[in-house]
PDB file of C-alpha atoms in Angstrom:
ATOM      1  CA  MET A   1      -0.001   0.000   0.003  1.00 82.00           C
ATOM      2  CA  LEU A   2       2.861   2.349   0.826  1.00 82.00           C
ATOM      3  CA  ARG A   3       4.275   1.709  -2.666  1.00 86.00           C
ATOM      4  CA  VAL A   4       1.116   3.237  -4.133  1.00 88.00           C
ATOM      5  CA  VAL A   5       0.544   6.154  -1.721  1.00 90.00           C
ATOM      6  CA  VAL A   6       4.048   7.665  -1.890  1.00 90.00           C
ATOM      7  CA  PRO A   7       4.135   8.035  -5.708  1.00 90.00           C
ATOM      8  CA  ILE A   8       0.591   9.476  -5.673  1.00 92.00           C
ATOM      9  CA  VAL A   9       1.563  12.062  -3.014  1.00 90.00           C
ATOM     10  CA  ILE A  10       4.706  12.952  -4.990  1.00 88.00           C
ATOM     11  CA  LEU A  11       2.649  13.298  -8.184  1.00 90.00           C
ATOM     12  CA  VAL A  12       0.007  15.449  -6.457  1.00 91.00           C
ATOM     13  CA  VAL A  13       2.632  17.762  -4.899  1.00 89.00           C
ATOM     14  CA  PHE A  14       4.470  18.049  -8.231  1.00 89.00           C
ATOM     15  CA  VAL A  15       1.330  18.771 -10.267  1.00 91.00           C
ATOM     16  CA  TYR A  16      -0.089  21.202  -7.691  1.00 90.00           C
ATOM     17  CA  GLY A  17       3.238  23.077  -7.474  1.00 89.00           C
ATOM     18  CA  LEU A  18       3.591  23.218 -11.269  1.00 89.00           C
ATOM     19  CA  VAL A  19       0.011  24.409 -11.814  1.00 91.00           C
ATOM     20  CA  ASP A  20       0.407  27.039  -9.067  1.00 89.00           C
ATOM     21  CA  LEU A  21       3.673  28.192 -10.652  1.00 88.00           C
ATOM     22  CA  ILE A  22       2.116  28.422 -14.126  1.00 88.00           C
ATOM     23  CA  ARG A  23      -0.891  30.401 -12.862  1.00 90.00           C
ATOM     24  CA  THR A  24       1.317  32.880 -10.965  1.00 87.00           C
ATOM     25  CA  ASP A  25       2.153  36.158 -12.681  1.00 85.00           C
ATOM     26  CA  ALA A  26       5.815  36.298 -13.764  1.00 84.00           C
ATOM     27  CA  ARG A  27       6.278  39.684 -12.062  1.00 84.00           C
ATOM     28  CA  LEU A  28       5.305  38.220  -8.695  1.00 83.00           C
ATOM     29  CA  THR A  29       7.739  35.280  -8.533  1.00 84.00           C
ATOM     30  CA  ARG A  30      10.450  35.636  -5.915  1.00 84.00           C
ATOM     31  CA  GLY A  31      14.035  34.452  -5.982  1.00 84.00           C
ATOM     32  CA  ILE A  32      14.540  33.472  -9.615  1.00 88.00           C
ATOM     33  CA  SER A  33      12.577  33.933 -12.839  1.00 87.00           C
ATOM     34  CA  LYS A  34       9.440  31.985 -13.607  1.00 87.00           C
ATOM     35  CA  THR A  35      11.172  30.008 -16.344  1.00 89.00           C
ATOM     36  CA  ALA A  36      13.916  28.978 -13.929  1.00 90.00           C
ATOM     37  CA  TRP A  37      11.291  27.859 -11.394  1.00 88.00           C
ATOM     38  CA  VAL A  38       9.685  25.628 -14.058  1.00 89.00           C
ATOM     39  CA  PHE A  39      13.044  23.979 -14.756  1.00 90.00           C
ATOM     40  CA  VAL A  40      13.691  23.495 -11.035  1.00 90.00           C
ATOM     41  CA  GLN A  41      10.313  21.858 -10.535  1.00 89.00           C
ATOM     42  CA  ILE A  42      10.740  19.551 -13.545  1.00 89.00           C
ATOM     43  CA  LEU A  43      14.289  18.502 -12.630  1.00 91.00           C
ATOM     44  CA  LEU A  44      13.577  18.124  -8.898  1.00 88.00           C
ATOM     45  CA  PRO A  45       9.854  17.350  -8.639  1.00 82.00           C
ATOM     46  CA  VAL A  46       9.338  17.169  -4.861  1.00 85.00           C
ATOM     47  CA  VAL A  47      12.204  19.419  -3.782  1.00 89.00           C
ATOM     48  CA  GLY A  48      11.365  21.942  -6.537  1.00 88.00           C
ATOM     49  CA  ALA A  49       7.721  22.105  -5.461  1.00 87.00           C
ATOM     50  CA  ILE A  50       8.679  22.495  -1.801  1.00 88.00           C
ATOM     51  CA  LEU A  51      11.203  25.233  -2.669  1.00 88.00           C
ATOM     52  CA  TRP A  52       8.531  26.953  -4.805  1.00 86.00           C
ATOM     53  CA  PHE A  53       6.063  26.990  -1.888  1.00 86.00           C
ATOM     54  CA  LEU A  54       8.672  28.182   0.628  1.00 88.00           C
ATOM     55  CA  ILE A  55      10.778  30.618  -1.411  1.00 87.00           C
ATOM     56  CA  GLY A  56       9.375  31.435  -4.858  1.00 83.00           C
ATOM     57  CA  ARG A  57       5.652  31.770  -4.302  1.00 82.00           C
ATOM     58  CA  PRO A  58       4.428  35.364  -3.834  1.00 81.00           C
ATOM     59  CA  ARG A  59       3.198  36.291  -0.396  1.00 74.00           C
ATOM     60  CA  ALA A  60      -0.365  37.457   0.111  1.00 68.00           C
ATOM     61  CA  THR A  61       0.953  40.978   0.876  1.00 63.00           C
ATOM     62  CA  ASP A  62       2.847  41.072  -2.445  1.00 49.00           C
ATOM     63  CA  ALA A  63      -0.346  41.181  -4.506  1.00 54.00           C
ATOM     64  CA  ALA A  64       0.031  43.344  -7.580  1.00 56.00           C
ATOM     65  CA  PRO A  65      -2.718  45.810  -8.432  1.00 58.00           C
ATOM     66  CA  VAL A  66      -5.184  44.503 -10.962  1.00 61.00           C
ATOM     67  CA  VAL A  67      -4.557  46.089 -14.339  1.00 64.00           C
ATOM     68  CA  TYR A  68      -7.369  45.794 -16.844  1.00 57.00           C
ATOM     69  CA  SER A  69      -6.147  45.262 -20.363  1.00 65.00           C
ATOM     70  CA  HIS A  70      -9.634  45.564 -21.806  1.00 67.00           C
ATOM     71  CA  PRO A  71     -11.853  48.640 -21.780  1.00 67.00           C
ATOM     72  CA  ILE A  72     -14.051  49.099 -18.735  1.00 69.00           C
ATOM     73  CA  ALA A  73     -17.790  49.373 -19.229  1.00 72.00           C
ATOM     74  CA  PRO A  74     -19.054  52.925 -18.585  1.00 69.00           C
ATOM     75  CA  ASP A  75     -21.201  51.857 -15.661  1.00 70.00           C
ATOM     76  CA  ASP A  76     -18.138  50.266 -13.997  1.00 74.00           C
ATOM     77  CA  ASP A  77     -15.830  53.252 -14.488  1.00 76.00           C
ATOM     78  CA  PRO A  78     -15.904  55.535 -11.413  1.00 78.00           C
ATOM     79  CA  ASP A  79     -14.456  58.503 -13.341  1.00 80.00           C
ATOM     80  CA  PHE A  80     -17.183  58.242 -15.950  1.00 80.00           C
ATOM     81  CA  LEU A  81     -19.877  58.047 -13.292  1.00 80.00           C
ATOM     82  CA  ARG A  82     -18.407  61.024 -11.413  1.00 83.00           C
ATOM     83  CA  ASN A  83     -18.276  63.095 -14.638  1.00 86.00           C
ATOM     84  CA  LEU A  84     -21.795  61.977 -15.487  1.00 85.00           C
ATOM     85  CA  GLU A  85     -23.055  63.244 -12.119  1.00 87.00           C
ATOM     86  CA  ILE A  86     -21.229  66.575 -12.578  1.00 91.00           C
ATOM     87  CA  ARG A  87     -22.715  66.981 -16.066  1.00 92.00           C
ATOM     88  CA  ARG A  88     -26.192  66.169 -14.731  1.00 92.00           C
ATOM     89  CA  ARG A  89     -25.842  68.789 -11.990  1.00 93.00           C
ATOM     90  CA  ASN A  90     -24.532  71.404 -14.438  1.00 95.00           C
ATOM     91  CA  GLN A  91     -27.418  70.699 -16.813  1.00 95.00           C
ATOM     92  CA  ALA A  92     -29.953  71.007 -13.976  1.00 95.00           C
ATOM     93  CA  GLU A  93     -28.372  74.314 -12.907  1.00 95.00           C
ATOM     94  CA  GLU A  94     -28.480  75.629 -16.492  1.00 96.00           C
ATOM     95  CA  ASP A  95     -32.129  74.636 -16.794  1.00 95.00           C
ATOM     96  CA  ARG A  96     -32.929  76.347 -13.494  1.00 95.00           C
ATOM     97  CA  LEU A  97     -31.141  79.538 -14.529  1.00 95.00           C
ATOM     98  CA  ARG A  98     -32.844  79.506 -17.952  1.00 96.00           C
ATOM     99  CA  LYS A  99     -36.249  79.190 -16.253  1.00 96.00           C
ATOM    100  CA  LEU A 100     -35.470  81.984 -13.784  1.00 95.00           C
ATOM    101  CA  LYS A 101     -34.331  84.226 -16.643  1.00 95.00           C
ATOM    102  CA  ALA A 102     -37.504  83.505 -18.627  1.00 95.00           C
ATOM    103  CA  ASP A 103     -39.646  84.276 -15.545  1.00 94.00           C
ATOM    104  CA  PHE A 104     -37.738  87.502 -14.943  1.00 93.00           C
ATOM    105  CA  GLU A 105     -38.140  88.635 -18.576  1.00 93.00           C
ATOM    106  CA  ALA A 106     -41.865  87.779 -18.520  1.00 92.00           C
ATOM    107  CA  LYS A 107     -42.367  89.828 -15.339  1.00 91.00           C
ATOM    108  CA  GLU A 108     -40.322  92.683 -16.807  1.00 90.00           C
ATOM    109  CA  ARG A 109     -42.433  92.693 -19.991  1.00 90.00           C
ATOM    110  CA  LYS A 110     -45.596  92.604 -17.906  1.00 89.00           C
ATOM    111  CA  LEU A 111     -44.331  95.497 -15.771  1.00 88.00           C
ATOM    112  CA  ASP A 112     -43.352  97.521 -18.878  1.00 87.00           C
ATOM    113  CA  ALA A 113     -46.732  96.834 -20.499  1.00 85.00           C
ATOM    114  CA  GLY A 114     -48.548  97.872 -17.294  1.00 80.00           C
ATOM    115  CA  SER A 115     -46.632 101.144 -16.998  1.00 79.00           C
ATOM    116  CA  ALA A 116     -47.195 101.941 -20.697  1.00 76.00           C
ATOM    117  CA  ASP A 117     -50.976 101.452 -20.266  1.00 73.00           C
ATOM    118  CA  ALA A 118     -51.088 103.645 -17.156  1.00 71.00           C
ATOM    119  CA  ALA A 119     -49.099 106.463 -18.804  1.00 68.00           C
ATOM    120  CA  GLY A 120     -50.853 106.172 -22.153  1.00 59.00           C
ATOM    121  CA  PRO A 121     -53.636 108.819 -21.869  1.00 57.00           C
ATOM    122  CA  GLU A 122     -51.422 111.417 -20.194  1.00 54.00           C
ATOM    123  CA  SER A 123     -48.732 111.302 -22.803  1.00 51.00           C
ATOM    124  CA  ALA A 124     -51.036 111.305 -25.833  1.00 50.00           C
ATOM    125  CA  GLY A 125     -50.220 114.956 -26.647  1.00 51.00           C
ATOM    126  CA  ASP A 126     -53.874 116.066 -27.228  1.00 52.00           C
ATOM    127  CA  ALA A 127     -54.755 117.212 -23.728  1.00 52.00           C
ATOM    128  CA  HIS A 128     -52.887 120.419 -22.792  1.00 52.00           C
ATOM    129  CA  GLU A 129     -53.517 122.935 -20.131  1.00 54.00           C
ATOM    130  CA  PRO A 130     -54.660 126.331 -21.407  1.00 55.00           C
ATOM    131  CA  GLY A 131     -51.387 127.894 -20.347  1.00 54.00           C
ATOM    132  CA  ASP A 132     -49.085 125.314 -21.851  1.00 54.00           C
ATOM    133  CA  ALA A 133     -46.441 126.533 -24.182  1.00 55.00           C
ATOM    134  CA  GLY A 134     -47.097 123.608 -26.427  1.00 53.00           C
ATOM    135  CA  THR A 135     -50.609 124.779 -27.364  1.00 54.00           C
ATOM    136  CA  GLN A 136     -50.812 126.516 -30.666  1.00 60.00           C
ATOM    137  CA  GLY A 137     -53.136 129.350 -31.588  1.00 58.00           C
ATOM    138  CA  THR A 138     -53.324 131.074 -28.222  1.00 60.00           C
ATOM    139  CA  ASP A 139     -51.919 134.503 -27.566  1.00 63.00           C
ATOM    140  CA  GLU A 140     -51.891 134.262 -23.873  1.00 63.00           C
ATOM    141  CA  VAL A 141     -48.820 135.262 -22.007  1.00 66.00           C
ATOM    142  CA  LYS A 142     -47.910 133.695 -18.835  1.00 57.00           C
TER     143      LYS A 142
END
């Protein structure tokens, strides 16, 4: 039974170490290059795998930042969402200012129309006092 278990354990350790090495990013390997680690594990299956786990494998604190090589969807991009919110606020402010300006101009037109109606009969030019200088045909002297 021992003749069967030992080779299986060696094979499992070798395969697990090799797969872990292959899946590891080349920039994160420690000690020697990734290619050198592959040769070490193939030439020394058990010792190479143990050395990989003790020396070459990256630590959990050595994690590299995730770099996306493909474009990010707009709804996943925080900069896009932030700019979208700023544009929405600016548009709402412009709409609010446009409405206030239209209300102001409407009130101003209404006020101008009301003052023109109130001053209309007085400024018609037909009604003058008898002593006005603007009346023609009178010889009165003031």
